[in-house]
Short mmCIF file of C-alpha atoms and ligand atoms in Angstrom, two decimals:
data_model
loop_
_atom_site.label_atom_id
_atom_site.label_comp_id
_atom_site.label_asym_id
_atom_site.label_seq_id
_atom_site.Cartn_x
_atom_site.Cartn_y
_atom_site.Cartn_z
CA MET A 159 -82.48 81.28 17.83
CA THR A 160 -85.29 79.04 19.06
CA ASN A 161 -83.34 76.25 20.77
CA PRO A 162 -80.04 77.70 21.93
CA ILE A 163 -77.30 75.19 22.84
CA THR A 164 -75.26 76.11 25.90
CA SER A 165 -71.72 74.77 26.06
CA SER A 166 -69.39 76.97 28.07
CA GLY A 167 -66.28 75.15 26.76
CA LEU A 168 -67.72 74.70 23.24
CA GLU A 169 -66.89 70.96 23.32
CA GLY A 170 -68.09 69.18 20.21
CA ILE A 171 -69.30 72.34 18.48
CA VAL A 172 -67.99 72.55 14.94
CA VAL A 173 -67.34 76.13 13.81
CA ALA A 174 -65.02 75.51 10.88
CA GLU A 175 -64.21 73.05 8.14
CA THR A 176 -60.48 72.64 7.76
CA ARG A 177 -57.88 70.93 5.58
CA ILE A 178 -55.05 71.75 7.99
CA SER A 179 -55.28 69.13 10.76
CA ASP A 180 -57.59 66.61 12.38
CA VAL A 181 -57.55 65.38 15.99
CA ASP A 182 -59.25 62.08 16.81
CA GLY A 183 -59.35 62.12 20.61
CA GLU A 184 -60.80 58.63 21.06
CA ALA A 185 -58.28 56.90 18.79
CA GLY A 186 -55.34 59.13 19.73
CA ARG A 187 -54.74 60.02 16.09
CA LEU A 188 -53.49 63.31 14.67
CA VAL A 189 -53.39 64.05 10.94
CA ILE A 190 -51.62 67.22 9.75
CA ALA A 191 -51.95 68.32 6.11
CA GLY A 192 -52.71 64.75 5.07
CA HIS A 193 -49.95 63.03 7.09
CA GLU A 194 -50.10 61.11 10.37
CA VAL A 195 -48.11 63.16 12.89
CA GLU A 196 -45.68 60.25 13.40
CA ARG A 197 -44.96 60.17 9.66
CA LEU A 198 -44.79 63.95 9.29
CA ALA A 199 -42.19 64.18 12.08
CA ALA A 200 -40.14 61.37 10.51
CA THR A 201 -40.21 62.67 6.94
CA HIS A 202 -40.52 66.46 7.04
CA THR A 203 -38.26 69.25 8.21
CA TYR A 204 -39.98 72.17 9.90
CA GLU A 205 -39.56 74.19 6.70
CA GLN A 206 -41.31 71.46 4.68
CA ALA A 207 -44.07 71.21 7.28
CA VAL A 208 -44.60 74.99 7.10
CA VAL A 209 -44.97 74.78 3.32
CA ALA A 210 -47.45 71.89 3.76
CA VAL A 211 -49.70 73.59 6.36
CA LEU A 212 -49.70 76.95 4.60
CA ALA A 213 -50.61 75.22 1.33
CA ALA A 214 -53.42 73.37 3.14
CA GLY A 215 -54.65 76.75 4.41
CA GLY A 216 -54.68 78.09 0.84
CA ALA A 217 -51.49 80.20 0.76
CA ARG A 218 -49.70 81.21 -2.42
CA SER A 219 -46.94 78.75 -3.13
CA ILE A 220 -43.84 79.58 -1.10
CA ALA A 221 -40.24 78.33 -1.07
CA GLU A 222 -38.60 76.94 2.07
CA LEU A 223 -35.77 79.48 1.68
CA GLN A 224 -38.20 82.35 2.24
CA LEU A 225 -38.32 81.40 5.92
CA ALA A 226 -34.62 82.14 6.36
CA ALA A 227 -35.05 85.47 4.56
CA ALA A 228 -37.93 86.29 6.93
CA ARG A 229 -35.67 85.65 9.95
CA VAL A 230 -33.07 88.02 8.52
CA ALA A 231 -35.72 90.70 7.87
CA ALA A 232 -37.08 90.32 11.42
CA PHE A 233 -33.67 90.85 12.98
CA GLU A 234 -33.56 94.34 11.47
CA LEU A 235 -36.53 95.19 13.72
CA VAL A 236 -34.80 94.03 16.93
CA PRO A 237 -33.15 97.40 17.73
CA ARG A 238 -36.57 99.05 17.40
CA LEU A 239 -38.48 96.73 19.74
CA GLY A 240 -38.17 99.18 22.63
CA ASP A 241 -38.89 97.64 26.01
CA ALA A 242 -40.67 94.62 24.48
CA LEU A 243 -37.56 92.52 25.10
CA GLY A 244 -37.41 93.71 28.69
CA GLN A 245 -40.65 91.93 29.61
CA PRO A 246 -39.98 89.37 32.36
CA ASP A 247 -42.12 86.70 30.62
CA ALA A 248 -41.07 85.31 27.22
CA MET A 249 -44.65 85.07 25.99
CA ASP A 250 -45.31 88.71 26.89
CA ALA A 251 -42.10 89.64 25.10
CA LEU A 252 -43.11 87.64 22.02
CA ARG A 253 -46.63 89.13 22.00
CA THR A 254 -45.30 92.67 22.27
CA SER A 255 -42.51 92.12 19.73
CA LEU A 256 -44.79 90.55 17.12
CA GLY A 257 -47.00 93.62 17.51
CA HIS A 258 -44.20 95.59 15.86
CA LEU A 259 -44.68 93.77 12.55
CA ARG A 260 -46.63 95.85 10.05
CA PRO A 261 -49.54 94.08 8.36
CA THR A 262 -49.21 94.39 4.59
CA GLY A 263 -52.67 93.19 3.60
CA ASP A 264 -51.08 90.14 1.93
CA ASP A 265 -51.70 87.16 4.23
CA THR A 266 -49.00 84.94 2.72
CA ALA A 267 -46.37 87.68 3.11
CA ASP A 268 -47.55 88.43 6.65
CA ALA A 269 -47.50 84.69 7.49
CA LEU A 270 -43.86 84.41 6.40
CA ALA A 271 -42.94 87.56 8.32
CA ALA A 272 -44.51 86.25 11.54
CA ILE A 273 -43.10 82.71 11.24
CA GLY A 274 -39.63 84.12 10.56
CA ALA A 275 -39.86 86.69 13.34
CA ALA A 276 -40.97 84.41 16.20
CA PRO A 277 -37.65 82.57 16.77
CA VAL A 278 -35.64 85.76 16.24
CA PHE A 279 -37.65 87.71 18.84
CA VAL A 280 -37.71 84.87 21.40
CA ALA A 281 -33.95 84.32 21.11
CA ALA A 282 -33.34 88.10 21.32
CA TRP A 283 -35.45 88.17 24.50
CA HIS A 284 -33.30 85.46 26.05
CA ARG A 285 -30.06 87.19 25.09
CA THR A 286 -31.28 90.55 26.41
CA ARG A 287 -32.42 89.19 29.77
CA THR A 288 -29.11 87.42 30.29
CA GLY A 289 -27.21 90.64 29.52
CA ALA A 290 -25.90 89.46 26.14
CA ALA A 291 -26.32 91.09 22.74
CA PRO A 292 -28.91 89.51 20.41
CA ILE A 293 -27.35 87.32 17.72
CA GLY A 294 -28.40 87.78 14.11
CA PRO A 295 -29.80 84.91 12.03
CA ASP A 296 -27.70 82.73 9.75
CA ALA A 297 -29.75 82.17 6.61
CA SER A 298 -27.73 79.08 5.72
CA LEU A 299 -29.06 77.23 8.78
CA SER A 300 -32.39 75.52 9.29
CA HIS A 301 -35.06 77.23 11.38
CA ALA A 302 -34.39 74.83 14.28
CA ALA A 303 -30.59 75.16 14.14
CA ASP A 304 -30.73 78.94 13.83
CA TYR A 305 -33.18 79.29 16.73
CA LEU A 306 -30.85 77.27 18.98
CA ARG A 307 -27.79 79.18 17.80
CA MET A 308 -29.43 82.60 18.25
CA THR A 309 -30.46 81.56 21.78
CA THR A 310 -27.33 79.88 23.09
CA GLY A 311 -24.66 81.63 21.02
CA THR A 312 -23.04 78.33 20.06
CA VAL A 313 -23.40 76.04 17.07
CA PRO A 314 -25.80 73.31 18.21
CA SER A 315 -25.08 69.59 17.83
CA ALA A 316 -26.71 67.75 14.93
CA ALA A 317 -28.62 65.60 17.45
CA ALA A 318 -30.07 68.65 19.22
CA VAL A 319 -31.11 70.21 15.90
CA LYS A 320 -32.78 66.97 14.79
CA ALA A 321 -34.73 66.66 18.05
CA LEU A 322 -35.83 70.30 18.03
CA ASP A 323 -36.82 70.06 14.38
CA ALA A 324 -38.98 67.01 15.20
CA TYR A 325 -40.59 69.00 18.03
CA LEU A 326 -41.34 72.00 15.80
CA VAL A 327 -42.96 69.71 13.20
CA THR A 328 -44.96 67.77 15.80
CA VAL A 329 -46.67 70.79 17.37
CA ILE A 330 -47.15 72.84 14.18
CA ASP A 331 -50.94 72.45 14.24
CA HIS A 332 -53.60 70.75 16.33
CA GLY A 333 -57.21 71.28 15.30
CA LEU A 334 -59.28 74.06 16.78
CA ASN A 335 -57.43 74.50 20.08
CA ALA A 336 -57.92 77.71 22.09
CA SER A 337 -55.17 79.78 20.43
CA THR A 338 -56.09 78.68 16.90
CA PHE A 339 -59.74 79.46 17.60
CA THR A 340 -58.62 82.88 18.86
CA ALA A 341 -56.73 83.48 15.61
CA ARG A 342 -59.79 82.46 13.59
CA VAL A 343 -62.14 84.66 15.64
CA ILE A 344 -59.88 87.68 15.08
CA THR A 345 -59.61 86.90 11.35
CA SER A 346 -63.37 86.47 11.11
CA THR A 347 -63.83 90.19 11.78
CA ALA A 348 -61.72 90.86 8.63
CA SER A 349 -58.77 91.89 10.80
CA ASP A 350 -55.16 91.23 9.74
CA LEU A 351 -52.93 88.17 10.20
CA ILE A 352 -50.48 89.90 12.56
CA SER A 353 -53.33 90.83 14.94
CA ALA A 354 -54.57 87.24 14.81
CA VAL A 355 -51.12 85.86 15.68
CA VAL A 356 -50.64 88.37 18.52
CA GLY A 357 -54.01 87.37 20.00
CA ALA A 358 -53.16 83.69 19.62
CA VAL A 359 -49.93 84.16 21.59
CA GLY A 360 -52.03 85.57 24.43
CA ALA A 361 -54.28 82.51 24.39
CA LEU A 362 -51.36 80.08 24.24
CA LYS A 363 -49.68 81.64 27.28
CA GLY A 364 -52.01 80.09 29.87
CA PRO A 365 -50.94 76.92 31.71
CA LEU A 366 -54.08 75.09 30.57
CA HIS A 367 -52.83 75.43 26.97
CA GLY A 368 -49.16 76.11 26.19
CA GLY A 369 -47.77 77.18 29.52
CA ALA A 370 -47.45 73.69 31.04
CA PRO A 371 -43.97 72.42 29.97
CA GLY A 372 -41.98 74.76 32.27
CA PRO A 373 -44.03 73.57 35.28
CA VAL A 374 -43.58 69.93 34.09
CA LEU A 375 -39.82 70.37 34.32
CA ASP A 376 -40.21 72.01 37.75
CA MET A 377 -42.21 68.92 38.78
CA LEU A 378 -39.54 66.50 37.51
CA ASP A 379 -36.88 68.48 39.37
CA ALA A 380 -38.92 68.50 42.57
CA ILE A 381 -39.52 64.73 42.34
CA GLY A 382 -35.86 64.02 41.59
CA GLU A 383 -36.01 60.21 41.62
CA PRO A 384 -38.64 57.65 40.59
CA ALA A 385 -39.26 56.33 44.13
CA VAL A 386 -40.50 59.77 45.20
CA ALA A 387 -42.97 60.13 42.31
CA GLU A 388 -46.05 58.57 43.86
CA PRO A 389 -46.00 60.32 47.27
CA TRP A 390 -45.12 63.65 45.60
CA LEU A 391 -48.01 63.39 43.14
CA LEU A 392 -50.44 62.36 45.88
CA ALA A 393 -49.41 65.38 47.96
CA GLU A 394 -49.91 67.62 44.92
CA LEU A 395 -53.45 66.34 44.37
CA ALA A 396 -54.19 66.60 48.11
CA ALA A 397 -53.20 70.27 47.89
CA GLY A 398 -55.84 70.70 45.18
CA ARG A 399 -53.37 71.12 42.31
CA ARG A 400 -53.41 69.41 38.92
CA ILE A 401 -50.61 67.26 37.57
CA MET A 402 -49.02 69.27 34.80
CA GLY A 403 -48.61 67.50 31.46
CA MET A 404 -51.51 65.14 32.18
CA GLY A 405 -55.04 65.30 30.76
CA HIS A 406 -56.42 66.82 27.60
CA ARG A 407 -59.67 68.35 26.45
CA VAL A 408 -59.88 66.13 23.36
CA TYR A 409 -57.68 63.04 23.88
CA ARG A 410 -59.15 60.17 25.88
CA VAL A 411 -55.94 58.17 25.39
CA ARG A 412 -52.27 59.18 25.47
CA ASP A 413 -51.59 62.17 23.22
CA PRO A 414 -49.88 60.71 20.10
CA ARG A 415 -47.43 63.63 20.14
CA ALA A 416 -46.09 62.45 23.51
CA ALA A 417 -44.81 59.26 21.84
CA VAL A 418 -43.27 61.17 18.91
CA LEU A 419 -41.39 63.49 21.27
CA GLU A 420 -40.35 60.63 23.56
CA THR A 421 -38.78 58.92 20.53
CA ALA A 422 -37.18 62.16 19.29
CA VAL A 423 -35.47 62.91 22.61
CA ARG A 424 -34.05 59.39 23.08
CA PRO A 425 -30.81 59.92 21.06
CA LEU A 426 -29.93 62.86 23.30
CA ALA A 427 -29.71 60.47 26.26
CA SER A 428 -31.47 62.93 28.51
CA ARG A 429 -31.06 61.92 32.13
CA ARG A 430 -34.55 63.18 32.76
CA LEU A 431 -36.14 60.76 30.30
CA GLU A 432 -36.16 57.75 32.64
CA LEU A 433 -37.49 59.90 35.46
CA ALA A 434 -40.19 61.32 33.19
CA ARG A 435 -41.32 57.83 32.22
CA ALA A 436 -41.54 56.81 35.88
CA VAL A 437 -43.48 59.97 36.79
CA GLU A 438 -45.86 59.51 33.85
CA SER A 439 -46.56 55.94 34.88
CA ALA A 440 -47.16 56.90 38.54
CA ALA A 441 -49.39 59.83 37.51
CA SER A 442 -51.42 57.67 35.11
CA LYS A 443 -51.97 55.07 37.83
CA ILE A 444 -53.02 57.62 40.46
CA LEU A 445 -55.32 59.53 38.11
CA ARG A 446 -56.90 56.25 36.92
CA GLU A 447 -57.73 55.38 40.51
CA ARG A 448 -58.96 58.90 41.31
CA LYS A 449 -60.97 59.43 38.14
CA PRO A 450 -61.95 56.06 36.72
CA ASP A 451 -64.54 57.69 34.42
CA ARG A 452 -62.23 60.39 32.99
CA PRO A 453 -59.14 59.02 31.21
CA LEU A 454 -56.25 61.39 32.02
CA ALA A 455 -53.06 60.42 30.18
CA ALA A 456 -49.87 62.27 29.25
CA ASN A 457 -50.31 65.18 26.87
CA VAL A 458 -47.80 66.78 24.51
CA GLU A 459 -46.36 69.02 27.21
CA PHE A 460 -45.01 66.13 29.26
CA TYR A 461 -42.24 65.15 26.84
CA THR A 462 -41.98 68.68 25.43
CA ALA A 463 -40.41 69.59 28.76
CA VAL A 464 -37.88 66.76 28.55
CA LEU A 465 -37.03 67.45 24.90
CA LEU A 466 -36.68 71.23 25.08
CA ASP A 467 -34.51 70.89 28.17
CA ALA A 468 -32.34 68.24 26.49
CA VAL A 469 -31.68 70.45 23.43
CA GLY A 470 -30.44 73.21 25.71
CA LEU A 471 -33.32 75.70 25.81
CA PRO A 472 -34.04 77.42 29.14
CA ARG A 473 -37.38 76.50 30.72
CA GLU A 474 -38.56 80.13 30.70
CA GLN A 475 -38.53 79.82 26.91
CA PHE A 476 -40.60 76.62 26.57
CA ALA A 477 -44.04 78.15 25.97
CA ALA A 478 -42.54 80.67 23.54
CA THR A 479 -40.83 77.80 21.67
CA PHE A 480 -44.25 76.22 21.26
CA ALA A 481 -45.36 79.54 19.73
CA VAL A 482 -42.31 79.54 17.41
CA SER A 483 -43.69 76.38 15.82
CA ARG A 484 -47.43 77.07 16.11
CA THR A 485 -47.22 80.48 14.40
CA ALA A 486 -47.29 78.50 11.14
CA GLY A 487 -50.47 76.65 12.17
CA TRP A 488 -52.14 79.88 13.24
CA ALA A 489 -51.17 81.53 9.96
CA ALA A 490 -52.58 78.60 7.95
CA HIS A 491 -55.88 78.91 9.85
CA VAL A 492 -55.99 82.65 9.22
CA LEU A 493 -55.64 81.99 5.48
CA GLU A 494 -58.32 79.32 5.56
CA GLN A 495 -60.69 81.37 7.70
CA ARG A 496 -60.27 84.30 5.33
CA ARG A 497 -61.22 82.13 2.33
CA THR A 498 -63.96 80.01 3.80
CA GLY A 499 -65.23 81.43 7.08
CA ARG A 500 -67.70 84.05 8.21
CA LEU A 501 -67.90 86.31 11.26
CA ILE A 502 -67.72 84.14 14.41
CA ARG A 503 -70.23 85.58 16.80
CA PRO A 504 -71.71 83.20 19.38
CA ALA A 505 -74.47 84.10 21.82
CA SER A 506 -74.69 84.34 25.59
CA ARG A 507 -77.62 83.72 27.91
CA TYR A 508 -78.54 86.77 30.03
CA ILE A 509 -79.00 85.75 33.69
CA GLY A 510 -78.85 89.26 35.15
CA LYS A 511 -81.65 91.44 36.52
CA LEU A 512 -84.49 92.34 34.19
CA PRO A 513 -85.42 96.02 33.93
N1 COA B 183 -54.44 66.52 37.17
C1 COA B 183 -55.41 66.22 38.05
N2 COA B 183 -56.73 66.25 37.76
C2 COA B 183 -57.06 66.59 36.52
C3 COA B 183 -56.09 66.89 35.54
C4 COA B 183 -54.73 66.84 35.91
N3 COA B 183 -53.77 67.13 35.04
N4 COA B 183 -56.71 67.20 34.38
C5 COA B 183 -58.02 67.08 34.63
N5 COA B 183 -58.23 66.72 35.91
C6 COA B 183 -59.52 66.50 36.55
C7 COA B 183 -60.20 67.84 36.85
O1 COA B 183 -59.84 68.33 38.12
C8 COA B 183 -61.66 67.48 36.76
O2 COA B 183 -62.04 66.88 37.98
P1 COA B 183 -63.47 67.22 38.63
O3 COA B 183 -64.47 66.71 37.63
O4 COA B 183 -63.46 66.45 39.91
O5 COA B 183 -63.51 68.70 38.81
C9 COA B 183 -61.70 66.39 35.68
O6 COA B 183 -60.38 65.83 35.64
C10 COA B 183 -62.04 66.93 34.32
O7 COA B 183 -61.23 68.07 34.07
P2 COA B 183 -61.65 69.29 33.15
O8 COA B 183 -61.04 70.54 33.67
O9 COA B 183 -63.11 69.28 32.89
O10 COA B 183 -60.94 68.89 31.81
P3 COA B 183 -60.64 69.88 30.64
O11 COA B 183 -60.93 69.14 29.40
O12 COA B 183 -61.33 71.17 30.79
O13 COA B 183 -59.09 70.16 30.86
C11 COA B 183 -56.79 70.29 30.67
C12 COA B 183 -58.07 69.72 30.05
C13 COA B 183 -55.64 70.05 29.73
C14 COA B 183 -56.97 71.78 30.87
C15 COA B 183 -56.54 69.60 32.03
O14 COA B 183 -56.42 68.21 31.85
C16 COA B 183 -55.34 70.18 32.77
O15 COA B 183 -55.48 71.19 33.47
N6 COA B 183 -54.14 69.55 32.63
C17 COA B 183 -52.94 70.05 33.28
C18 COA B 183 -52.36 71.21 32.50
C19 COA B 183 -51.72 70.77 31.21
O16 COA B 183 -51.03 69.77 31.14
N7 COA B 183 -51.95 71.56 30.16
C20 COA B 183 -51.43 71.29 28.85
C21 COA B 183 -52.53 70.88 27.93
S1 COA B 183 -51.93 70.31 26.37
#
């Protein structure tokens, strides 16, 4: 390499061509499998969105019903997960549990197995840690309804199912984010889809990627009422901490998914919604004054926190719920990488001692 480019965060470096999704950070536009995210969330169930992203990635044609069958098959593994469900962190539990799936060498089959297993394992983790027995899937329910039912043990309201379904569709894929890149790097070595998904869960766990919504809810709780928002946020910044749910590597305007989720949670009349709006507006104002050259607006995690709380999921399960949806996106990228990519092997610049 004669003129190496150094970019420690790889911003702006294109390492794949994709038909799965496109993020336009300047315009605040997200296209998934040929649909604007706003339209996809309004017209597709999660099952339909899974079919769309897997098809975009080049999967064999699959039927929506196969997802329910995959949940049922995954539940048979639950008694054999050993101490995976005893992990204190839901993402660690999900990573370890997914590691129990056996790669078959057929990416489409492995994709279905992983997408079906994620909600089953996360719900079983919740039940186990609260001292209750895991609840088996009901194949007659939608992915969203069954995930809620397996977690809470009660039949969820139609409004909660609709909101969660909109969430699962909205976050199903998002360009070459850190976890998707991880999945593609693993696939590029000719490894299997299950390994790629397990690695992606590890990348998603961090608070700079998927781990922010729990802390966003903690922040809303700590603020409590709109009048306290500004002084609380100023104290947070003075302590050298970032405002969770604000800022994005790619978006220079408000994340379009924030608006989709804000709309989806409205029918649930969440008491936190008004507070969240007030905190977002105070945070935007403060960050605009602090960083006039770096637009820092609400990202997807801000209203994810409000929505997942309103549908009745515990905050410890928020990041893992993101993974429940995103497993489909990761799987689609694995399929696409397998068909079109080559070994991803960047370079580093040696700055150590010379012999
Ligand atoms: N609160 C306060 N300041 C923030 C901020 C936030 N949420 N996000 C970025 N900044 C500041 C940084 O401190 C940095 O300031 P500096 O130049 O004085 O050091 C500047 O804005 C640029 O930040 P940088 O870390 O280069 O941006 P990035 O593209 O690497 O980071 C995120 C993007 C998402 C990691 C970052 O905005 C963040 O940490 N947000 C909070 C966590 C979060 O919501 N994660 C979910 C992402 S979907």
